[in-house]
Coordinates of C-alpha atoms in Angstrom, one line a residue:
Chain A
M1 CA 205.8 61.8 134.0
N2 CA 202.7 63.8 134.0
N3 CA 200.7 62.8 131.0
F4 CA 200.1 60.4 128.2
L5 CA 201.9 62.5 125.6
E6 CA 205.1 62.5 127.7
F7 CA 204.7 58.8 128.4
I8 CA 204.3 57.7 124.8
N9 CA 207.1 60.0 123.6
K10 CA 209.5 58.4 126.1
D11 CA 208.0 54.9 125.5
I12 CA 208.5 55.2 121.7
E13 CA 212.0 56.3 122.2
G14 CA 212.8 53.4 124.4
K15 CA 211.1 50.9 122.1
K16 CA 213.0 52.2 119.1
E17 CA 216.3 51.8 121.0
N18 CA 215.4 48.4 122.1
L19 CA 214.6 47.3 118.5
E20 CA 217.8 48.8 117.2
A21 CA 219.8 46.9 119.9
M22 CA 218.3 43.5 119.0
P23 CA 220.5 41.1 116.9
T24 CA 219.2 40.3 113.4
K25 CA 221.8 37.9 112.0
T26 CA 220.0 34.6 112.4
K27 CA 216.5 33.4 111.6
T28 CA 215.8 33.1 115.3
N29 CA 217.0 36.7 115.8
K30 CA 214.7 37.9 113.1
K31 CA 211.8 36.0 114.4
K32 CA 212.4 37.5 117.8
V33 CA 212.5 41.0 116.3
N34 CA 209.3 40.5 114.4
E35 CA 207.6 39.1 117.5
T36 CA 208.6 42.1 119.5
I37 CA 207.4 44.4 116.8
N38 CA 204.1 42.7 116.7
T39 CA 203.7 43.1 120.4
Y40 CA 204.4 46.8 120.1
I41 CA 202.0 47.1 117.2
K42 CA 199.3 45.4 119.2
K43 CA 199.9 47.8 122.1
Y44 CA 200.0 50.9 120.0
Q45 CA 197.0 49.9 118.0
D46 CA 195.2 49.8 121.2
Y47 CA 196.4 53.2 122.2
K48 CA 195.5 54.6 118.8
E49 CA 191.9 53.2 119.0
K50 CA 191.4 54.6 122.5
T51 CA 192.8 58.0 121.6
Y52 CA 190.8 58.1 118.4
K53 CA 187.6 57.2 120.2
Y54 CA 188.2 59.9 122.8
M55 CA 189.0 62.5 120.2
T56 CA 185.9 61.8 118.1
V57 CA 183.6 62.1 121.1
K58 CA 185.4 65.4 122.1
A59 CA 185.2 66.7 118.5
A60 CA 181.5 65.9 118.3
S61 CA 180.8 67.9 121.5
L62 CA 182.9 70.8 120.2
S63 CA 181.0 70.8 116.8
K64 CA 177.8 71.8 118.5
V65 CA 178.0 75.5 117.5
E66 CA 175.3 77.9 116.3
S67 CA 174.1 76.9 112.8
A68 CA 172.6 79.0 110.0
S69 CA 169.1 80.2 110.6
N70 CA 166.3 78.9 108.4
I71 CA 166.5 81.3 105.5
D72 CA 164.6 79.2 103.0
K73 CA 161.5 81.4 103.4
I74 CA 163.4 84.6 102.9
K75 CA 165.0 83.1 99.8
E76 CA 161.6 82.0 98.4
K77 CA 160.4 85.6 99.0
V78 CA 163.3 87.0 97.0
V79 CA 162.9 84.6 94.2
S80 CA 159.2 85.4 94.0
L81 CA 159.8 89.1 94.0
E82 CA 162.6 88.7 91.4
H83 CA 160.0 86.9 89.2
V84 CA 157.6 89.8 89.6
K85 CA 160.4 92.3 88.7
F86 CA 161.2 90.3 85.6
L87 CA 157.6 90.3 84.5
L88 CA 157.2 94.0 85.2
N89 CA 160.5 95.1 83.8
P90 CA 159.6 98.2 81.8
S91 CA 162.8 98.0 79.7
N92 CA 161.8 94.9 77.6
T93 CA 158.8 93.4 75.8
Y94 CA 156.8 90.2 75.7
L95 CA 159.5 88.6 73.6
E96 CA 162.0 88.7 76.5
K97 CA 159.4 88.2 79.3
M98 CA 158.2 85.0 77.5
G99 CA 161.9 83.8 77.3
F100 CA 161.6 83.6 73.5
D101 CA 164.9 85.6 73.2
T102 CA 166.8 82.8 75.0
L103 CA 165.4 80.1 72.6
L104 CA 166.1 82.3 69.6
Y105 CA 169.7 82.7 70.8
Q106 CA 169.9 78.9 71.1
I107 CA 168.5 78.1 67.7
N108 CA 170.5 80.9 66.1
N109 CA 173.7 79.4 67.5
Y110 CA 172.8 75.8 67.1
Y111 CA 175.8 75.0 65.0
T112 CA 178.3 77.6 66.4
L113 CA 177.8 76.3 70.0
N114 CA 177.3 72.6 69.2
F115 CA 173.9 72.2 70.7
K116 CA 173.1 68.5 71.3
S117 CA 169.4 68.6 70.6
L118 CA 167.3 70.6 68.2
N119 CA 164.2 68.8 69.5
V120 CA 164.7 70.4 73.0
I121 CA 164.8 73.9 71.5
I122 CA 161.8 73.4 69.3
N123 CA 159.8 71.9 72.1
G124 CA 160.9 74.9 74.2
F125 CA 159.2 77.2 71.7
L126 CA 156.1 75.1 71.4
D127 CA 155.8 74.8 75.2
K128 CA 155.8 78.6 75.5
F129 CA 153.1 79.0 72.9
D130 CA 151.1 76.3 74.6
Q131 CA 151.4 78.2 77.9
A132 CA 150.0 81.2 76.3
G133 CA 147.1 79.1 75.0
I134 CA 148.3 79.1 71.4
R135 CA 148.3 75.5 70.1
L136 CA 150.4 75.6 67.0
K137 CA 149.5 73.2 64.1
S138 CA 151.5 72.0 61.2
D139 CA 149.9 74.6 58.9
D140 CA 151.4 77.3 61.1
F141 CA 154.8 76.1 59.9
N142 CA 154.6 77.2 56.3
Y143 CA 157.7 79.4 56.0
T144 CA 159.0 77.0 53.4
C145 CA 157.9 73.6 52.2
Y146 CA 160.8 72.1 54.0
V147 CA 159.9 73.6 57.3
H148 CA 156.3 72.4 56.8
E149 CA 157.5 68.8 56.1
Y150 CA 159.8 68.7 59.1
M151 CA 157.4 70.3 61.6
T152 CA 154.5 68.1 60.5
A153 CA 156.5 65.1 61.4
F154 CA 157.7 66.8 64.6
L155 CA 154.2 67.7 65.8
E156 CA 153.0 64.2 65.1
V157 CA 155.6 62.8 67.5
R158 CA 154.9 65.6 70.0
T159 CA 151.2 64.9 70.0
K160 CA 151.7 61.2 70.6
K161 CA 153.9 62.2 73.6
T162 CA 156.5 59.5 72.7
S163 CA 160.1 60.2 73.3
S164 CA 161.3 58.7 70.0
Y165 CA 162.2 61.3 67.5
A166 CA 164.0 58.8 65.2
H167 CA 161.6 59.3 62.3
V168 CA 161.9 63.1 62.7
S169 CA 165.7 62.8 62.5
E170 CA 165.4 60.8 59.3
I171 CA 163.3 63.5 57.8
F172 CA 165.7 66.1 58.9
E173 CA 168.5 64.3 57.2
Q174 CA 166.6 64.0 53.9
I175 CA 165.7 67.7 54.0
Y176 CA 169.2 68.8 55.1
W177 CA 170.8 67.6 51.8
M178 CA 168.3 69.6 49.8
N179 CA 168.2 72.6 52.1
P180 CA 171.1 72.9 54.6
E181 CA 169.5 76.1 56.0
I182 CA 166.5 74.3 57.4
I183 CA 167.3 75.3 61.0
Q184 CA 167.5 79.0 60.0
H185 CA 164.1 78.6 58.3
I186 CA 162.6 77.0 61.4
E187 CA 163.9 80.0 63.4
L188 CA 162.4 82.4 60.9
N189 CA 159.1 80.6 61.1
F190 CA 159.1 80.9 64.9
R191 CA 160.1 84.6 64.7
K192 CA 157.1 85.1 62.4
L193 CA 154.8 83.2 64.7
I194 CA 156.0 85.3 67.7
R195 CA 155.3 88.5 65.7
I196 CA 151.8 87.6 64.4
N197 CA 150.8 86.3 67.9
Q198 CA 152.0 89.5 69.6
K199 CA 148.6 90.4 70.9
K200 CA 147.8 87.1 72.4
L201 CA 151.3 86.8 73.9
N202 CA 151.0 90.3 75.4
S203 CA 147.7 89.5 76.9
Y204 CA 149.1 86.3 78.4
I205 CA 152.0 88.3 79.9
A206 CA 149.5 90.8 81.3
S207 CA 147.6 88.0 83.0
L208 CA 150.9 86.7 84.5
Q209 CA 151.7 90.2 85.7
R210 CA 148.3 90.6 87.4
E211 CA 148.5 87.2 89.0
A212 CA 152.1 87.8 90.3
M213 CA 151.3 91.3 91.6
S214 CA 148.2 90.1 93.4
K215 CA 150.0 87.1 94.9
N216 CA 152.9 89.3 96.2
N217 CA 150.8 92.3 97.0
I218 CA 152.7 94.6 94.6
R219 CA 151.1 97.8 93.2
N220 CA 153.6 98.6 90.5
Y221 CA 157.2 98.2 89.4
A222 CA 158.6 100.8 91.8
D223 CA 156.7 99.1 94.7
C224 CA 158.2 95.8 93.6
L225 CA 161.8 97.3 93.6
E226 CA 161.2 98.7 97.1
K227 CA 159.9 95.4 98.5
L228 CA 162.7 93.5 96.7
Q229 CA 165.4 95.7 98.3
A230 CA 163.9 95.2 101.7
A231 CA 163.8 91.4 101.1
Y232 CA 167.5 91.5 100.1
V233 CA 168.4 93.4 103.2
E234 CA 166.6 90.7 105.3
L235 CA 168.4 88.0 103.3
N236 CA 171.8 89.5 103.7
M237 CA 171.3 89.8 107.5
N238 CA 170.3 86.2 107.8
Q239 CA 172.8 84.9 105.3
K240 CA 175.8 86.2 107.2
E241 CA 178.4 83.5 107.7
T242 CA 177.9 81.7 111.0
I243 CA 180.4 79.9 113.2
G244 CA 178.8 76.7 111.9
D245 CA 179.6 77.8 108.3
I246 CA 183.2 78.5 109.3
L247 CA 183.5 75.1 111.0
E248 CA 182.2 73.5 107.8
L249 CA 184.6 75.5 105.6
S250 CA 187.5 74.3 107.7
K251 CA 186.4 70.7 107.8
T252 CA 186.0 70.5 104.1
G253 CA 189.4 72.3 103.5
A254 CA 187.8 75.3 101.9
I255 CA 189.8 77.4 104.4
D256 CA 193.1 76.6 106.1
I257 CA 192.3 77.1 109.8
E258 CA 196.0 77.0 110.7
Q259 CA 196.2 80.5 109.1
Y260 CA 193.7 81.7 111.8
L261 CA 195.8 80.5 114.7
E262 CA 197.3 83.3 116.8
S263 CA 200.8 82.1 116.0
S264 CA 200.1 82.2 112.2
K265 CA 202.2 84.6 110.2
V266 CA 199.4 84.9 107.7
R267 CA 197.0 86.1 110.4
K268 CA 199.5 88.5 111.8
Q269 CA 200.3 90.0 108.4
A270 CA 196.5 90.4 107.7
Y271 CA 196.0 92.4 110.9
Q272 CA 199.2 94.4 110.5
S273 CA 198.7 95.3 106.9
L274 CA 195.1 96.2 107.0
I275 CA 194.4 97.8 110.3
A276 CA 196.0 101.2 111.3
D277 CA 198.8 101.0 113.8
S278 CA 196.9 103.2 116.2
I279 CA 194.3 100.5 116.7
N280 CA 194.7 98.1 119.7
F281 CA 193.5 94.7 118.5
N282 CA 192.2 93.9 121.9
D283 CA 190.0 96.9 122.1
K284 CA 186.6 95.3 121.5
D285 CA 184.7 98.4 120.5
K286 CA 187.3 99.6 118.1
M287 CA 187.6 96.1 116.6
N288 CA 183.8 96.0 116.2
N289 CA 183.9 99.2 114.2
I290 CA 186.8 98.0 112.1
C291 CA 185.0 94.7 111.3
E292 CA 181.8 96.6 110.4
A293 CA 183.8 98.5 107.9
L294 CA 185.6 95.3 106.7
E295 CA 182.2 93.7 106.1
K296 CA 181.4 96.5 103.7
L297 CA 184.9 96.3 102.1
K298 CA 184.3 92.6 101.5
L299 CA 181.1 93.4 99.5
N300 CA 183.1 96.2 97.6
I301 CA 185.8 93.7 96.7
N302 CA 183.3 91.3 95.3
E303 CA 181.6 94.1 93.4
L304 CA 185.0 95.3 92.0
S305 CA 185.9 91.7 91.0
S306 CA 182.6 91.4 89.0
Y307 CA 183.3 94.9 87.5
F308 CA 186.7 93.7 86.3
E309 CA 185.3 90.5 85.0
F310 CA 183.0 92.4 82.7
S311 CA 185.1 95.5 82.0
A312 CA 185.8 94.3 78.4
L313 CA 182.0 94.4 77.7
F314 CA 181.8 97.9 79.2
R315 CA 184.7 99.1 77.0
E316 CA 183.2 97.6 73.9
F317 CA 179.9 99.3 74.6
K318 CA 181.7 102.6 75.2
N319 CA 183.6 102.3 71.9
K320 CA 180.5 101.4 70.0
Y321 CA 178.1 104.0 71.3
E322 CA 180.2 107.0 72.4
K323 CA 179.9 108.6 69.0
Y324 CA 176.1 108.7 69.4
L325 CA 176.3 110.8 72.6
G326 CA 174.6 114.2 72.0
N327 CA 173.3 112.8 68.7
V328 CA 170.6 110.5 69.9
N329 CA 167.7 110.6 67.5
I330 CA 165.2 108.2 69.0
K331 CA 162.5 109.0 66.5
N332 CA 164.7 108.1 63.6
N333 CA 165.8 104.9 65.2
G334 CA 162.2 104.0 65.7
K335 CA 161.6 104.7 62.0
N336 CA 164.5 102.5 61.0
L337 CA 163.0 99.6 62.9
K338 CA 159.6 100.2 61.4
D339 CA 161.1 100.3 57.9
I340 CA 162.7 96.9 58.4
E341 CA 159.5 95.5 59.7
V342 CA 157.7 96.7 56.5
Q343 CA 160.4 95.1 54.4
I344 CA 160.0 91.9 56.3
D345 CA 156.2 91.9 55.9
K346 CA 156.6 92.5 52.2
K347 CA 159.1 89.7 51.7
E348 CA 157.2 87.3 53.8
D349 CA 154.1 88.0 51.6
E350 CA 156.2 87.3 48.5
L351 CA 157.4 84.1 50.1
A352 CA 153.9 83.1 51.0
K353 CA 152.8 83.5 47.4
I354 CA 155.7 81.2 46.2
N355 CA 154.7 78.7 48.9
K356 CA 151.1 78.8 47.8
K357 CA 152.1 77.8 44.4
I358 CA 154.2 74.9 45.8
Y359 CA 151.6 73.7 48.3
G360 CA 148.7 74.1 45.8
G361 CA 150.7 72.5 42.9
R362 CA 150.0 68.9 43.3
P363 CA 147.2 68.1 43.6
G364 CA 145.7 71.6 43.3
I365 CA 144.2 74.2 41.2
F366 CA 146.7 73.8 38.5
E367 CA 149.2 71.2 37.4
F368 CA 152.9 71.9 37.2
K369 CA 154.2 71.5 33.7
S370 CA 157.2 69.6 35.1
D371 CA 159.1 68.6 38.3
H372 CA 161.6 71.2 37.1
E373 CA 159.1 74.0 37.7
L374 CA 158.4 72.7 41.2
K375 CA 162.1 72.5 41.9
H376 CA 162.6 76.0 40.7
L377 CA 159.8 77.3 43.0
K378 CA 161.4 75.5 45.9
M379 CA 164.8 77.1 45.1
E380 CA 163.1 80.5 44.9
S381 CA 161.5 80.1 48.3
V382 CA 164.8 79.1 49.8
L383 CA 166.5 82.2 48.3
K384 CA 163.7 84.4 49.6
A385 CA 164.1 82.9 53.1
K386 CA 167.8 83.7 52.9
E387 CA 167.0 87.4 52.2
L388 CA 164.6 87.3 55.1
Y389 CA 167.2 85.8 57.4
E390 CA 169.5 88.7 56.6
L391 CA 166.6 91.2 57.2
Y392 CA 165.9 89.7 60.6
K393 CA 169.5 90.0 61.5
K394 CA 169.4 93.7 60.6
Y395 CA 166.1 93.9 62.5
D396 CA 167.8 92.5 65.6
E397 CA 170.6 95.0 65.4
E398 CA 168.2 97.9 65.0
Y399 CA 166.0 96.6 67.8
F400 CA 168.8 96.6 70.3
N401 CA 170.2 99.9 69.0
F402 CA 166.8 101.4 69.5
E403 CA 166.7 100.1 73.1
V404 CA 170.2 101.5 73.7
M405 CA 169.1 104.9 72.4
Q406 CA 166.3 105.0 75.0
V407 CA 168.9 105.0 77.8
L408 CA 172.0 106.4 76.2
S409 CA 173.4 109.6 77.7
N410 CA 176.7 110.8 79.0
T411 CA 175.4 110.2 82.6
M412 CA 174.6 106.5 81.8
S413 CA 176.0 104.5 84.7
I414 CA 177.5 101.0 84.7
S415 CA 174.4 100.0 86.7
D416 CA 172.2 101.2 83.8
L417 CA 174.3 99.3 81.4
L418 CA 174.0 96.1 83.5
N419 CA 170.2 96.6 83.6
L420 CA 170.1 97.0 79.8
Y421 CA 171.9 93.8 79.0
Y422 CA 170.1 92.0 81.8
S423 CA 166.8 93.0 80.2
F424 CA 167.9 91.6 76.8
D425 CA 169.2 88.1 77.3
Y426 CA 169.6 87.5 73.5
F427 CA 171.9 90.5 73.0
K428 CA 173.7 89.9 76.3
K429 CA 174.6 86.4 75.3
L430 CA 175.7 87.4 71.8
E431 CA 177.9 90.1 73.2
L432 CA 179.5 87.9 75.9
Q433 CA 180.1 85.2 73.2
K434 CA 181.8 87.6 70.9
I435 CA 183.9 89.5 73.5
Y436 CA 185.1 86.5 75.5
K437 CA 185.4 84.3 72.5
L438 CA 183.1 81.6 74.0
T439 CA 182.8 78.4 72.0
T440 CA 180.3 76.3 74.0
Y441 CA 176.8 77.0 75.4
D442 CA 177.9 76.0 78.9
E443 CA 180.5 78.7 78.8
V444 CA 177.9 81.2 77.6
I445 CA 175.6 80.2 80.4
E446 CA 178.3 80.5 83.0
Y447 CA 179.2 84.0 81.9
S448 CA 175.6 85.0 81.5
E449 CA 174.6 83.8 84.9
N450 CA 177.6 85.6 86.5
F451 CA 176.5 88.7 84.7
D452 CA 172.9 88.4 85.9
L453 CA 174.1 87.9 89.5
F454 CA 176.2 91.0 89.2
A455 CA 173.4 93.0 87.6
M456 CA 170.9 91.9 90.2
N457 CA 173.2 92.2 93.2
P458 CA 171.5 94.6 95.7
T459 CA 174.8 95.3 97.5
N460 CA 176.3 97.1 94.5
V461 CA 177.2 100.6 95.4
I462 CA 180.3 101.6 93.4
I463 CA 178.9 101.0 90.0
N464 CA 175.8 103.1 90.7
G465 CA 177.9 106.2 90.6
V466 CA 180.3 105.3 87.9
T467 CA 179.5 106.4 84.4
V468 CA 180.2 104.3 81.3
F469 CA 181.7 107.2 79.2
T470 CA 184.0 108.8 81.9
Q471 CA 187.4 107.5 82.9
C472 CA 187.3 106.6 86.6
N473 CA 189.9 105.1 89.0
L474 CA 187.7 102.8 91.0
P475 CA 190.5 101.3 93.2
R476 CA 191.6 104.9 94.2
I477 CA 188.0 105.8 95.2
V478 CA 187.5 102.6 97.3
A479 CA 191.0 102.9 99.0
N480 CA 190.4 106.5 99.9
K481 CA 187.0 105.7 101.4
Y482 CA 188.4 103.1 103.8
R483 CA 191.3 105.2 105.0
L484 CA 188.6 107.2 106.9
S485 CA 187.7 104.0 108.7
N486 CA 191.3 103.2 109.9
I487 CA 191.7 100.5 107.2
H488 CA 194.9 100.6 105.2
I489 CA 194.5 99.7 101.6
E490 CA 196.5 101.0 98.7
E491 CA 195.3 101.4 95.1
E492 CA 197.3 98.4 94.0
D493 CA 195.7 96.2 96.6
L494 CA 192.5 96.7 94.7
A495 CA 194.0 95.9 91.3
E496 CA 192.3 93.0 89.5
D497 CA 195.0 90.4 90.3
N498 CA 195.3 91.5 94.0
L499 CA 191.6 91.2 94.9
K500 CA 191.7 87.6 95.9
P501 CA 194.6 87.9 98.4
L502 CA 193.0 91.1 99.8
L503 CA 189.7 89.2 100.2
N504 CA 191.6 86.5 102.0
K505 CA 193.1 88.9 104.5
V506 CA 189.7 90.6 105.1
S507 CA 188.1 87.2 105.6
I508 CA 190.8 86.1 108.1
I509 CA 190.1 89.2 110.3
L510 CA 186.3 88.9 110.0
R511 CA 186.2 85.2 110.8
T512 CA 188.8 85.5 113.6
H513 CA 186.7 88.3 115.1
A514 CA 183.5 86.3 114.8
I515 CA 185.1 83.2 116.4
E516 CA 186.6 85.1 119.2
N517 CA 183.2 86.6 120.0
S518 CA 181.5 83.3 120.1
S519 CA 181.3 80.3 122.4
T520 CA 183.9 78.4 120.5
S521 CA 187.6 79.2 119.7
I522 CA 190.0 78.8 116.8
D523 CA 191.8 76.0 118.7
K524 CA 188.6 74.1 119.0
I525 CA 187.8 74.5 115.2
W526 CA 191.4 73.5 114.4
F527 CA 191.0 70.3 116.6
V528 CA 187.6 69.4 115.1
T529 CA 189.2 69.8 111.6
K530 CA 192.2 67.6 112.5
V531 CA 189.9 64.9 113.9
N532 CA 187.8 65.0 110.8
K533 CA 190.9 64.4 108.7
F534 CA 191.9 61.4 110.9
K535 CA 188.4 60.1 110.5
L536 CA 188.5 60.4 106.7
K537 CA 191.8 58.7 106.7
E538 CA 190.5 55.8 108.9
E539 CA 187.4 55.4 106.6
K540 CA 189.7 55.3 103.6
T541 CA 191.9 52.6 105.2
N542 CA 188.9 50.5 106.1
E543 CA 187.4 50.6 102.7
Chain B
M1 CA 204.1 52.3 136.7
T2 CA 203.2 49.1 134.9
E3 CA 202.4 48.9 131.2
E4 CA 198.8 48.1 132.1
N5 CA 198.4 51.2 134.2
K6 CA 200.0 53.5 131.7
I7 CA 197.2 53.0 129.2
N8 CA 194.7 54.3 131.7
F9 CA 196.2 57.7 131.6
D10 CA 193.5 60.3 131.7
L11 CA 193.3 61.8 128.2
S12 CA 191.1 64.6 129.4
T13 CA 194.1 66.2 131.1
L14 CA 195.7 66.8 127.6
T15 CA 195.2 70.0 125.7
L16 CA 193.6 69.7 122.2
E17 CA 197.0 70.2 120.7
E18 CA 198.5 67.5 122.8
L19 CA 195.8 65.1 121.9
V20 CA 196.5 65.6 118.2
E21 CA 200.2 65.2 118.9
V22 CA 199.6 61.9 120.7
Y23 CA 197.6 60.5 117.9
E24 CA 200.0 61.7 115.2
N25 CA 203.0 60.3 117.1
I26 CA 201.2 56.9 117.5
E27 CA 200.5 56.8 113.8
I28 CA 204.1 57.6 113.0
F29 CA 205.4 55.0 115.3
L30 CA 203.0 52.4 113.9
D31 CA 204.3 53.2 110.4
Y32 CA 207.9 52.9 111.7
L33 CA 207.1 49.5 113.2
E34 CA 205.6 48.1 110.0
E35 CA 208.6 49.3 108.0
S36 CA 211.0 47.7 110.6
K37 CA 209.7 44.2 110.1
I38 CA 212.3 41.8 108.7
E39 CA 211.8 39.1 106.1
E40 CA 212.7 36.0 108.0
E41 CA 213.5 33.4 105.3
K42 CA 216.5 35.3 103.9
G43 CA 218.5 35.1 107.1
K44 CA 221.4 32.7 107.9
E45 CA 220.6 29.3 109.5
D46 CA 221.0 29.2 113.3
E47 CA 224.5 28.3 114.3

């Protein structure tokens, strides 16, 4: 008998036979059996403890592999440059750069998306004005008498810096029954304030741009894009999955390390299906080249996956704007926008006149003949606000159409389209909400963030050359490209539903290659993972 | 080889796979032993 494994296998067999042969008829028999079992348990508990102790020490020593480099500084640099890019983005205006469009989207969808707190949104608006040095007072909220009443109470609480908005909620409830559109009117008031403070807000943005450019040593937008690209290259290089990362993925169960063992059918299938027959898997140089190509394929698969995720949005855009191709009259669109602005100004003047009568009514220059007259004026102001709300909606539509017309052409790429929606958060969220039938703000945020990550992804290459208005078979293009690098992929492997299994195969080859070229081995990672599982089980038992 | 000596087997001679197998086999056997215990009071009186 050479080792402990052989010993315990034989010993267990013998002990089982012994137990089975013991009589169990009488109480004494049973007592004897149980005493024997307890002796065995004691012995085997001891074996277990000793083996466990040895394995945990061994696993700890095998866990000492290279860990991720400190990439926090590079990440900070990227975030900082992304911020400069956001501020310098020539596609949008102070409205988007201040983040007012995000708040307008929230207040506009307050009921549709079941927002929990109106206070948070209103404070969001007020904070942004504060940041730009514009301290709003209750008299600035004069869109309707109801807005004035509500915002006066709101600002009182805000000034006191207390967290209790109970009184404000009471006032809201009272107003709501008289004017259920109060939230729309608050939104209109903020829209007006944003418009009339355009100059100050623009100047604030300009100061932020100067500060950010000087801090990051950026000359202009083009310079920013160049530096950002370089920072992303640096980040990607440092962010590459390390052996430490693979070990952690295995320990947490995110990957099944048994699939990476040499005997695994999954691993064999991954190699055989993806790598050309002519390649010897043991040829280090050839495998290095293959893995270099597979690293690129991995990025392409992620890009394709994002493309498919948002393809409904691309289709919708195509259907909506294809008819304008070759018929883009930018000047006219600009005129439409101006016309609506004039109409808004005119109606807001009319509303202001009605409000003047209401505010000045009691006590004021003249007395109302009756409460009936005051009630009538209030109704009139609400109706006027309703007309304005519709006009602002029209304005929004024209505003985005105008921006679309600036970039619309038959050569417009998916990348251009991503940048367009990325620049206009309000319209991006509206479109995502509509197309994907989203019903909660959390869902909208999830889609929106995924969209932004896709739009910002510096490793995108496929979508840069794909136009919005031309039919294109992306899987075929990608598959053909990799055939030149001895990698076998068929068009159907790159179909939306097949991307995940393909990515899994690519990852198996890449990780196996990385492990085999490191100081550790797949067996060692498998062992550490197993011991970790035993450890977790022990901890659970001892709880 | 006595029982006492057997426990002092050198675990370092085992491969990683064997070590895991040892541990798993011990666990299975311990479960088997627990399940094999007999309730004593239900048995017949000694003759």
